Tab-separated table of C-alpha atoms and ligand atoms in Angstrom:
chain	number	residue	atom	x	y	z
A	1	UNK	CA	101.071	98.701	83.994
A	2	UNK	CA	99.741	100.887	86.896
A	3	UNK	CA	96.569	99.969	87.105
A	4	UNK	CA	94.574	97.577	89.886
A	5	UNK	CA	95.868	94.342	89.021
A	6	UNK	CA	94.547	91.989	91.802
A	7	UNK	CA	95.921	90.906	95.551
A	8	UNK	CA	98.912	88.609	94.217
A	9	UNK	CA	99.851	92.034	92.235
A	10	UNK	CA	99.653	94.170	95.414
A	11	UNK	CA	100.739	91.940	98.134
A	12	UNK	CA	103.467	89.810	96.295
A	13	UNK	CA	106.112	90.244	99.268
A	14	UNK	CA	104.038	88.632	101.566
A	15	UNK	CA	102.453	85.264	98.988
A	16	UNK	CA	104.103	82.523	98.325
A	17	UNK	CA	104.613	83.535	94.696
A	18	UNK	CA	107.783	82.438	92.641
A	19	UNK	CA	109.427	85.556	90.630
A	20	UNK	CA	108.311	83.976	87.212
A	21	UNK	CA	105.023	82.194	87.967
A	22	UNK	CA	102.014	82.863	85.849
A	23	UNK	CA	99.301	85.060	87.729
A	24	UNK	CA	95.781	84.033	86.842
A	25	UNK	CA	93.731	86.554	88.007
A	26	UNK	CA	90.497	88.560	87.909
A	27	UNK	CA	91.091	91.723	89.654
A	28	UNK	CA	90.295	90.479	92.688
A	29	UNK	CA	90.375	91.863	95.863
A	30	UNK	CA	90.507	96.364	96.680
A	31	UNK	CA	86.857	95.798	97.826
A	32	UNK	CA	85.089	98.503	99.883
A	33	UNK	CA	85.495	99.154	103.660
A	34	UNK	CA	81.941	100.432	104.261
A	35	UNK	CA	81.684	102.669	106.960
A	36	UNK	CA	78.180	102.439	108.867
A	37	UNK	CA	76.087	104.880	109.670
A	38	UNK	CA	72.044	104.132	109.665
A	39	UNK	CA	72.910	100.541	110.679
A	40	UNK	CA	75.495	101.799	113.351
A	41	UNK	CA	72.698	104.080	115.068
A	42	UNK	CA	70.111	101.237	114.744
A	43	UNK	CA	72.456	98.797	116.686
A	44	UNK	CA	74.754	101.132	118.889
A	45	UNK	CA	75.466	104.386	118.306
A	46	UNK	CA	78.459	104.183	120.262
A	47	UNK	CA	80.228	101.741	118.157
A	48	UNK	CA	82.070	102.187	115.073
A	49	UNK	CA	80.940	99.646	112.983
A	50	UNK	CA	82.893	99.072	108.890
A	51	UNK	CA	81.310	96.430	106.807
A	52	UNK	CA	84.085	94.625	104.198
A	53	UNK	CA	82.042	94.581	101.572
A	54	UNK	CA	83.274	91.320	99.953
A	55	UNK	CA	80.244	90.549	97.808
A	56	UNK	CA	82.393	93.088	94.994
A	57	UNK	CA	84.661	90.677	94.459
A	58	UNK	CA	84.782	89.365	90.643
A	59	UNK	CA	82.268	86.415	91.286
A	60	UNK	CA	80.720	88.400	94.136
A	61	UNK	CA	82.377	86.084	97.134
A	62	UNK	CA	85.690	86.642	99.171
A	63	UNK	CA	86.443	83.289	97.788
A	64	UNK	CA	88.307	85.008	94.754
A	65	UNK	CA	90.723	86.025	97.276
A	66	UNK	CA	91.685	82.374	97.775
A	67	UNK	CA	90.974	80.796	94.668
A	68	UNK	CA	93.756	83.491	92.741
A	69	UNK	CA	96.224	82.049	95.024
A	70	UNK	CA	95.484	78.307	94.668
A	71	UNK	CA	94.475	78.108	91.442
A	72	UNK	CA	98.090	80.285	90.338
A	73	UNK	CA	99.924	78.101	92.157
A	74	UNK	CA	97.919	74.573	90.624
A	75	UNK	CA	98.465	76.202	87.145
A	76	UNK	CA	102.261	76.907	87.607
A	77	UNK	CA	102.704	73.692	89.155
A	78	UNK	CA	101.232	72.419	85.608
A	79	UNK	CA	97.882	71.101	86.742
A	80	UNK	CA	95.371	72.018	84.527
A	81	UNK	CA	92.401	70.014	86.358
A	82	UNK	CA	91.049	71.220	89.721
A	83	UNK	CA	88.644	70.269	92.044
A	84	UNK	CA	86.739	71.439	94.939
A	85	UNK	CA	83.182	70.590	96.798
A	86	UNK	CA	81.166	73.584	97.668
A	87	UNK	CA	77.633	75.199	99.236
A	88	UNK	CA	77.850	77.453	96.210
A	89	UNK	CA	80.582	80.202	96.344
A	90	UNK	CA	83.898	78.180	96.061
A	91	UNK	CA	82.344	76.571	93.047
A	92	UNK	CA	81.176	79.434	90.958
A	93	UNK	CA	84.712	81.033	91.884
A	94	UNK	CA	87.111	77.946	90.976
A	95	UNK	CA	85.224	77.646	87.344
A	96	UNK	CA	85.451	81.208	86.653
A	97	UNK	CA	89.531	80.999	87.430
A	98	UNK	CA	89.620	77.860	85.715
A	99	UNK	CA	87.973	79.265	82.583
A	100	UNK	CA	90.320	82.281	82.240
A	101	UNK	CA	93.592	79.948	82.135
A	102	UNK	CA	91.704	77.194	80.167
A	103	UNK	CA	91.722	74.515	83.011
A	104	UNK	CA	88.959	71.968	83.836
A	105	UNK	CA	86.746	72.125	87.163
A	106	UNK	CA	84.870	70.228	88.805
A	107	UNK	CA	82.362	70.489	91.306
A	108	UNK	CA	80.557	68.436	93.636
A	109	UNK	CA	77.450	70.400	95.144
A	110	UNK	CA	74.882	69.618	97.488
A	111	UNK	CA	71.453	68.863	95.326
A	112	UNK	CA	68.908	71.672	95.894
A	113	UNK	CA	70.888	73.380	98.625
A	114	UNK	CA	72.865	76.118	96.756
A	115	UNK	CA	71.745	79.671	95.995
A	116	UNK	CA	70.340	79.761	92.377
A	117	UNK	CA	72.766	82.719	91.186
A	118	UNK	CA	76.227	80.629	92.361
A	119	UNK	CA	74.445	77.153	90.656
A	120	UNK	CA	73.922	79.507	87.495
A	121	UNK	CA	77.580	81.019	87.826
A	122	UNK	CA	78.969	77.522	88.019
A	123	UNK	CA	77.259	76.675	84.968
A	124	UNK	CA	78.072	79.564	82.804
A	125	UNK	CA	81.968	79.693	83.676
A	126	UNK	CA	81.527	75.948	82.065
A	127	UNK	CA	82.452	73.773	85.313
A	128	UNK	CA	81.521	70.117	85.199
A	129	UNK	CA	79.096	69.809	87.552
A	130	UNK	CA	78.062	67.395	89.919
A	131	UNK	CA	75.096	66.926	92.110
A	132	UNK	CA	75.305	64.466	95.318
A	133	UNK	CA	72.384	63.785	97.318
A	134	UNK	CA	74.212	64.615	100.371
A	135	UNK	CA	75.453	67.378	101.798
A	136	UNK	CA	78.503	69.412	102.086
A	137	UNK	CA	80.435	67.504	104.537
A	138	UNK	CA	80.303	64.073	102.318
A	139	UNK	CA	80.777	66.151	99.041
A	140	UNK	CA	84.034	67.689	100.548
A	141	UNK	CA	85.609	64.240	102.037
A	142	UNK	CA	85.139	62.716	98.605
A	143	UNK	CA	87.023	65.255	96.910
A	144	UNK	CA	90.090	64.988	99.186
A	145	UNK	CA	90.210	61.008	98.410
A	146	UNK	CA	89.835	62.031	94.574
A	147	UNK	CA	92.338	64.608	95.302
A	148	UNK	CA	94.504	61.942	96.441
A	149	UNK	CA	94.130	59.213	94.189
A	150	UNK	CA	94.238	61.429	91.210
A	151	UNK	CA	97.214	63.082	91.255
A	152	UNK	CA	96.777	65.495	88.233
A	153	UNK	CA	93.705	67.005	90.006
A	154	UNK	CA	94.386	70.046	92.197
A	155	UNK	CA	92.187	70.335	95.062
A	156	UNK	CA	91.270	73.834	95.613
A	157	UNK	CA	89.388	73.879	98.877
A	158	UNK	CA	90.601	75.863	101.789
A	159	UNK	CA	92.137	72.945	103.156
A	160	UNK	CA	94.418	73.971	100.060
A	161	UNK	CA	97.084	76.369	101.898
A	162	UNK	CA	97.017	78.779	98.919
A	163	UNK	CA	93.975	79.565	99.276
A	164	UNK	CA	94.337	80.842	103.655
A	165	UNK	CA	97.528	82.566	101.962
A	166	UNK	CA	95.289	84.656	99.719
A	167	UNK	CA	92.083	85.401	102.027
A	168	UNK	CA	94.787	86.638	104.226
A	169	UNK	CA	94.645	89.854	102.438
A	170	UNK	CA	91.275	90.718	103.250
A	171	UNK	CA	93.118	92.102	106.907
A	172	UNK	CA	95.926	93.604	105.046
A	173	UNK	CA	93.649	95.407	103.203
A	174	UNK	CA	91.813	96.647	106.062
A	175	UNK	CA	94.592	97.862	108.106
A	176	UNK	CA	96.092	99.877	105.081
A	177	UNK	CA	92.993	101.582	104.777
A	178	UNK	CA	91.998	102.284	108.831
A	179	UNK	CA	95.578	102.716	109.590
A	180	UNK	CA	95.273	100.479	112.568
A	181	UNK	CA	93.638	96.860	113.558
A	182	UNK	CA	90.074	97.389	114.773
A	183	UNK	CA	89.141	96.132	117.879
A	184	UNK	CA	87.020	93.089	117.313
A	185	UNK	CA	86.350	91.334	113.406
A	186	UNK	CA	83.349	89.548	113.028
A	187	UNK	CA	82.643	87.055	110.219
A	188	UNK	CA	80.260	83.899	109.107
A	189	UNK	CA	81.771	80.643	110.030
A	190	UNK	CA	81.558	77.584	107.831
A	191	UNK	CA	84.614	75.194	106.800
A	192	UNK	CA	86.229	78.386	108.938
A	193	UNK	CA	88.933	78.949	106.181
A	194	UNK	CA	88.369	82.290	106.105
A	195	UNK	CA	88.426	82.972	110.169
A	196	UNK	CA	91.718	81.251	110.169
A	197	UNK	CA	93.287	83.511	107.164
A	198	UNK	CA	91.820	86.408	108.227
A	199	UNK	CA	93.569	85.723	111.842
A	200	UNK	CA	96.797	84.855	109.910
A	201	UNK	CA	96.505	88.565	108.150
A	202	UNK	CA	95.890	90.424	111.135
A	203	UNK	CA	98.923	88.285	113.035
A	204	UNK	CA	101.631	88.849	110.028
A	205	UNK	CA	100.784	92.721	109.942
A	206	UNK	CA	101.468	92.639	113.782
A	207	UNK	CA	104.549	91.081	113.964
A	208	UNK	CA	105.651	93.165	111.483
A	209	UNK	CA	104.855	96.113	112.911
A	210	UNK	CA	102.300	97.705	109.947
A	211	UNK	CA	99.823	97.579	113.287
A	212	UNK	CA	100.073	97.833	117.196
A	213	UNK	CA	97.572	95.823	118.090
A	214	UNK	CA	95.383	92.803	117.331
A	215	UNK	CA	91.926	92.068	116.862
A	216	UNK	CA	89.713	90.045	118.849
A	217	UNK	CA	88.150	87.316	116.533
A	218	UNK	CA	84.449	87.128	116.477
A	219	UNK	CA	82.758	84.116	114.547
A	220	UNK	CA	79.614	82.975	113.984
A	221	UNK	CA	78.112	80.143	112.860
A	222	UNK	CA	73.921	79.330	112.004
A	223	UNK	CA	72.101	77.967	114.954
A	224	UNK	CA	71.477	74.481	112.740
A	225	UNK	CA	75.369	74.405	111.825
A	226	UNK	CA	77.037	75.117	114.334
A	227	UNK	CA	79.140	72.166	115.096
A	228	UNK	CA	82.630	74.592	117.097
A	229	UNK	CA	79.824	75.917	119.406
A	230	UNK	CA	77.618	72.891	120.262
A	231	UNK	CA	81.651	71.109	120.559
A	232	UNK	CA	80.861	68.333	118.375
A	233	UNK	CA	80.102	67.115	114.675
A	234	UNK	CA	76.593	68.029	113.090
A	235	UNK	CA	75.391	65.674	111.223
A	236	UNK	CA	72.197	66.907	109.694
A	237	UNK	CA	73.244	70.870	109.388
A	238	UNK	CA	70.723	73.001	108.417
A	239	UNK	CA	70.287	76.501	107.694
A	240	UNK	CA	68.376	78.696	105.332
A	241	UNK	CA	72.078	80.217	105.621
A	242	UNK	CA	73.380	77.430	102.666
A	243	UNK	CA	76.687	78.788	102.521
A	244	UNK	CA	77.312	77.993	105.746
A	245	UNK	CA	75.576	74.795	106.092
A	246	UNK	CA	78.634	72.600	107.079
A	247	UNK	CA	78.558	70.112	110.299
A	248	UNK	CA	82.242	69.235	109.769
A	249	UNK	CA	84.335	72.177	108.959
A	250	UNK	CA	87.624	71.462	107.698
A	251	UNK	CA	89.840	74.051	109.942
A	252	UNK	CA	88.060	73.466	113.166
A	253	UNK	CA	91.114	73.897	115.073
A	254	UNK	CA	92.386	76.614	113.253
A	255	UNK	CA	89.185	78.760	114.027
A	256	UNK	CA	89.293	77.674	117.905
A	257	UNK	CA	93.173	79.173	118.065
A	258	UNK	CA	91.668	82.171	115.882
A	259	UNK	CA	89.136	82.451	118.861
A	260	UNK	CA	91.692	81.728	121.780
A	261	UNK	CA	94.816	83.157	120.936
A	262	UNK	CA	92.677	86.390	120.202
A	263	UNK	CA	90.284	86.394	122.875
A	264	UNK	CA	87.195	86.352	120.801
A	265	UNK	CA	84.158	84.059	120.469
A	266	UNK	CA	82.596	81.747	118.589
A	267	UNK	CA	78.854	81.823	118.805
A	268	UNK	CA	75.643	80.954	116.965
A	269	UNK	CA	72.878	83.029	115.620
A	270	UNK	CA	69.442	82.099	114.945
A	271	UNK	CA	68.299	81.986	111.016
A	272	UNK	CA	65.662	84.799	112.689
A	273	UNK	CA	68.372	86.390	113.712
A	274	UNK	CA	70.548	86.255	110.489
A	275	UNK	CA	67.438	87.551	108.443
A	276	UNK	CA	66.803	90.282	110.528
A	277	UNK	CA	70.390	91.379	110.260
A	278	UNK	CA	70.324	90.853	106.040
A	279	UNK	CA	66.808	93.052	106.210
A	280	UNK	CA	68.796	95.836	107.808
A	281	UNK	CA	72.139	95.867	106.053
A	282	UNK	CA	70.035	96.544	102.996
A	283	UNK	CA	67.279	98.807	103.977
A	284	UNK	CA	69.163	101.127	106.471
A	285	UNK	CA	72.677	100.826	104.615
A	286	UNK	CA	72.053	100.151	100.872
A	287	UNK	CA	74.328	97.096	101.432
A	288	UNK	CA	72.682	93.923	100.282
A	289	UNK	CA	74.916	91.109	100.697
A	290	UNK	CA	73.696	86.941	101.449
A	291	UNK	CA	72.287	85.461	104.037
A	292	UNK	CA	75.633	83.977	105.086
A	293	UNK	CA	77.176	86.830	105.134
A	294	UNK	CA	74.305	88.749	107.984
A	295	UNK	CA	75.516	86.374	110.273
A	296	UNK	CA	78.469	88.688	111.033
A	297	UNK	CA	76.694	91.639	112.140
A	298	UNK	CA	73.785	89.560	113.177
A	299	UNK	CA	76.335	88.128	116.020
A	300	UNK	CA	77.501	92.060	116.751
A	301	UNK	CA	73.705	92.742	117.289
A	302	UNK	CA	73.453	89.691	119.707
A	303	UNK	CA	76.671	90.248	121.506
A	304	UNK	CA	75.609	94.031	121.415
A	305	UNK	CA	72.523	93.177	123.852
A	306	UNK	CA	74.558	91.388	126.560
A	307	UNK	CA	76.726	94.410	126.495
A	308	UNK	CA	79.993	92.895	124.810
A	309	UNK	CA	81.378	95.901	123.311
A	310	UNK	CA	82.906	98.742	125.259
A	311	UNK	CA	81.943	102.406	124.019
A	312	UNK	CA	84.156	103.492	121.018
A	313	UNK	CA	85.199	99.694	119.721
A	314	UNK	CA	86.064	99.625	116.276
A	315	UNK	CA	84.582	97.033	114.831
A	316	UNK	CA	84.444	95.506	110.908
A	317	UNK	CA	82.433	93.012	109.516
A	318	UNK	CA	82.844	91.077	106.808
A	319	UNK	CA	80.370	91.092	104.373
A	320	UNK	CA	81.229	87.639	102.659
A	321	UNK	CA	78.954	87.222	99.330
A	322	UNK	CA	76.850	89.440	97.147
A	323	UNK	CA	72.980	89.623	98.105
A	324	UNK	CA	72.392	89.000	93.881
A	325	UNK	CA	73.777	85.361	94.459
A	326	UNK	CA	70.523	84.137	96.472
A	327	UNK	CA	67.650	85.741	94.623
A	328	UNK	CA	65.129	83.177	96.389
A	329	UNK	CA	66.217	84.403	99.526
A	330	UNK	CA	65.707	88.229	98.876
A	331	UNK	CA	61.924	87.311	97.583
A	332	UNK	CA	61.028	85.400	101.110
A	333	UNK	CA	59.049	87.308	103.771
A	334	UNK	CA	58.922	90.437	102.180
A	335	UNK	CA	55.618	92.012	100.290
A	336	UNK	CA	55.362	91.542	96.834
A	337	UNK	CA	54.882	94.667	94.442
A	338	UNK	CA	51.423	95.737	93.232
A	339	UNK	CA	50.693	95.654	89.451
A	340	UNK	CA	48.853	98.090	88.352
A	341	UNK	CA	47.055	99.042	84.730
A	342	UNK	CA	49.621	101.146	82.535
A	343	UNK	CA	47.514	104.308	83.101
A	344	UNK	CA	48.390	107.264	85.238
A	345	UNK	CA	45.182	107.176	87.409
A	346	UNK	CA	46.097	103.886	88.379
A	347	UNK	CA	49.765	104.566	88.852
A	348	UNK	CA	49.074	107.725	90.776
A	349	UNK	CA	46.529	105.561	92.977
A	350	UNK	CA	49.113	103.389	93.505
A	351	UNK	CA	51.577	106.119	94.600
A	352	UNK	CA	49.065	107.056	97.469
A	353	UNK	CA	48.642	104.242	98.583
A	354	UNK	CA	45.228	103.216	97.652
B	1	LIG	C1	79.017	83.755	101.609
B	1	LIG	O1	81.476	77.931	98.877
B	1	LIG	O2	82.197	76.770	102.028
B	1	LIG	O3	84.195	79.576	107.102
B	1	LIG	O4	81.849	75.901	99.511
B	1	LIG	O5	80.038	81.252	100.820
B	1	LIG	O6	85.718	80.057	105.185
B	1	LIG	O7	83.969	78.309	104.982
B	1	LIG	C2	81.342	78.887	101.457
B	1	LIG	C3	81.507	79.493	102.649
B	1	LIG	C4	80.753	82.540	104.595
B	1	LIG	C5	82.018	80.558	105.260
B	1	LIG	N1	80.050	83.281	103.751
B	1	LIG	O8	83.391	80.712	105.069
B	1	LIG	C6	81.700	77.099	99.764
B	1	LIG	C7	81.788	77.538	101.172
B	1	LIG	C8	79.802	82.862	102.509
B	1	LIG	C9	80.287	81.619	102.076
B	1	LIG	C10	81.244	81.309	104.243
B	1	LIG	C11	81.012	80.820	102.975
B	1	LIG	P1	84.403	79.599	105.611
């Protein structure tokens, strides 16, 4: 067949995929490199600002990326259980791969702290759910001991190397459509997985020779979570952000080489600041993506004002999750609509404004 069939299809040469292995697959993956124009004059008109829109992915999260990858190789390696602790994405994306090969999920989740569309993904894909009354951080060191001690239960978070392998192709797939590495990428920070695999792209394509040059790495992480910037483990993380509300990410290291070896930053943005950024992604660009997810170009606004970026930079942003996943967020500090009676003297009324 011809047609689109995922990023294991497309970048096979450079996954660790076996010539015979099973894919499982939703179609991940080919998502849109947005180029910016209402949001680019609002910020800096001199910069060339893309936005990866990763919210299009099947479950509406970049974490399809990974989760192809990890749970393909889990499922040739004949597990059919896997388990992973989440804020919300990871969760609703490992029970939607799990139900298309027919394996069992489970998920430990925060109580009350994820977005109500990922909870009600989780739920529908038929994942076996559980609640903690903790927080991330907890939820994720259990599952690695369970992971352990239970040796016919695949752990699929990104501490899972299968799943860096596939995020990886978010760059690849950015570079074959620019035709060169931008300047700086910008993206949310949380268990930084995704900094480190998007930093592992970028390098493979370079040493290669697909591009010339490298990025500079630009994370962010929520002013209440931001353990790599304040240097030291968060205990309490919050953030109306709950993606990202992790004190203790897993690849902490990984994301400070991403940073170093690169030349790039990791810095914090305010939840004011992340809201603002969300607010103008969808009303200037018709892009509505998470709260999470602002935090990119909510940094590129902040480093904007202290005059980071040198005229002409090309920069992208990842987009990480689909605005539709966090409904409760979109209906916070924003009017609500009028109602009106269902007659045209009201409705024109209405119209002007009276
Ligand atoms: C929308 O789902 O950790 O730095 O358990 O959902 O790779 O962790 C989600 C993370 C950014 C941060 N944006 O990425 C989970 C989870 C969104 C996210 C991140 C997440 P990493």
């Amino acid at each position: 067949m011809s047609h689109y069939q995922g990023i294991i299809d497309r970048y096979r040469a450079f996954l660790p995929i076996e010539k015979n292995d099973s894919i499982i697959t939703l179609y991940e993956g080919n998502t849109p490199l947005h180029e910016s124009h209402n949001l680019r004059l609002a910020i800096n008109p001199e910069l060339n600002i893309f936005l990866k829109f990763e919210g299009l992915n099947p479950t509406g999260s970049f974490k399809d990326r990974g989760m192809t990858m990890a749970v393909t190789q889990a499922y040739n390696a004949g597990s059919r259980k896997i388990i992973c602790a989440s804020t919300g994405n990871t969760s609703a994306s490992a029970a939607a791969y799990a139900a298309n090969c027919g394996m069992i999920a489970y998920v430990l989740i925060p109580e009350g702290k994820i977005a109500l569309g990922k909870m009600s993904q989780a739920m529908r894909y038929g994942a076996k759910i559980i609640q903690i009354r903790g927080n991330f951080d907890q939820a994720l060191s259990m599952v690695c001991d369970i992971a352990k001690e239970e040796s016919d239960i695949s752990l699929v978070n990104s501490v899972n190397p299968f799943r860096i392998q596939g995020q990886k192709t978010a760059s690849y797939e950015i570079i074959d459509e620019l035709g060169f590495a931008p300047d700086y990428h910008a993206l949310p920070v949380g268990n930084a997985g995704n900094i480190t695999a998007y930093w592992l792209g970028y390098q493979e394509y370079f040493e290669k020779r697909i591009s010339q040059s490298l990025p500079k790495m630009l994370g962010f992480q929520a002013s209440g979570s931001a353990p790599i910037v304040r240097g030291h483990v968060v205990k309490n993380p919050e953030t109306i952000a709950t993606a990202i509300r992790i004190g203790n990410p897993a690849s902490w290291k990984q994301a400070e080489a991403a940073r170093d070896t690169s030349g790039g930053v990791i810095n914090e943005v305010t939840d004011a600041e992340i809201m603002q950024a969300y607010d103008m992604l969808a009303s200037l660009e018709g892009v509505f993506c998470e709260p999470a997810s602002a935090a990119s170009v909510a940094g590129i606004i902040k480093l904007n004002a202290q005059g980071y970026f040198a005229a002409g930079a090309n920069i992208v942003c990842t987009l990480t999750g689909n605005g539709l996943k966090d409904p409760d967020s979109a209906m916070q500090s924003i009017a609500t609509p009028i109602t009106v009676d269902a007659e045209m003297d009201a409705v024109r009324r209405a119209l002007e404004g009276k």
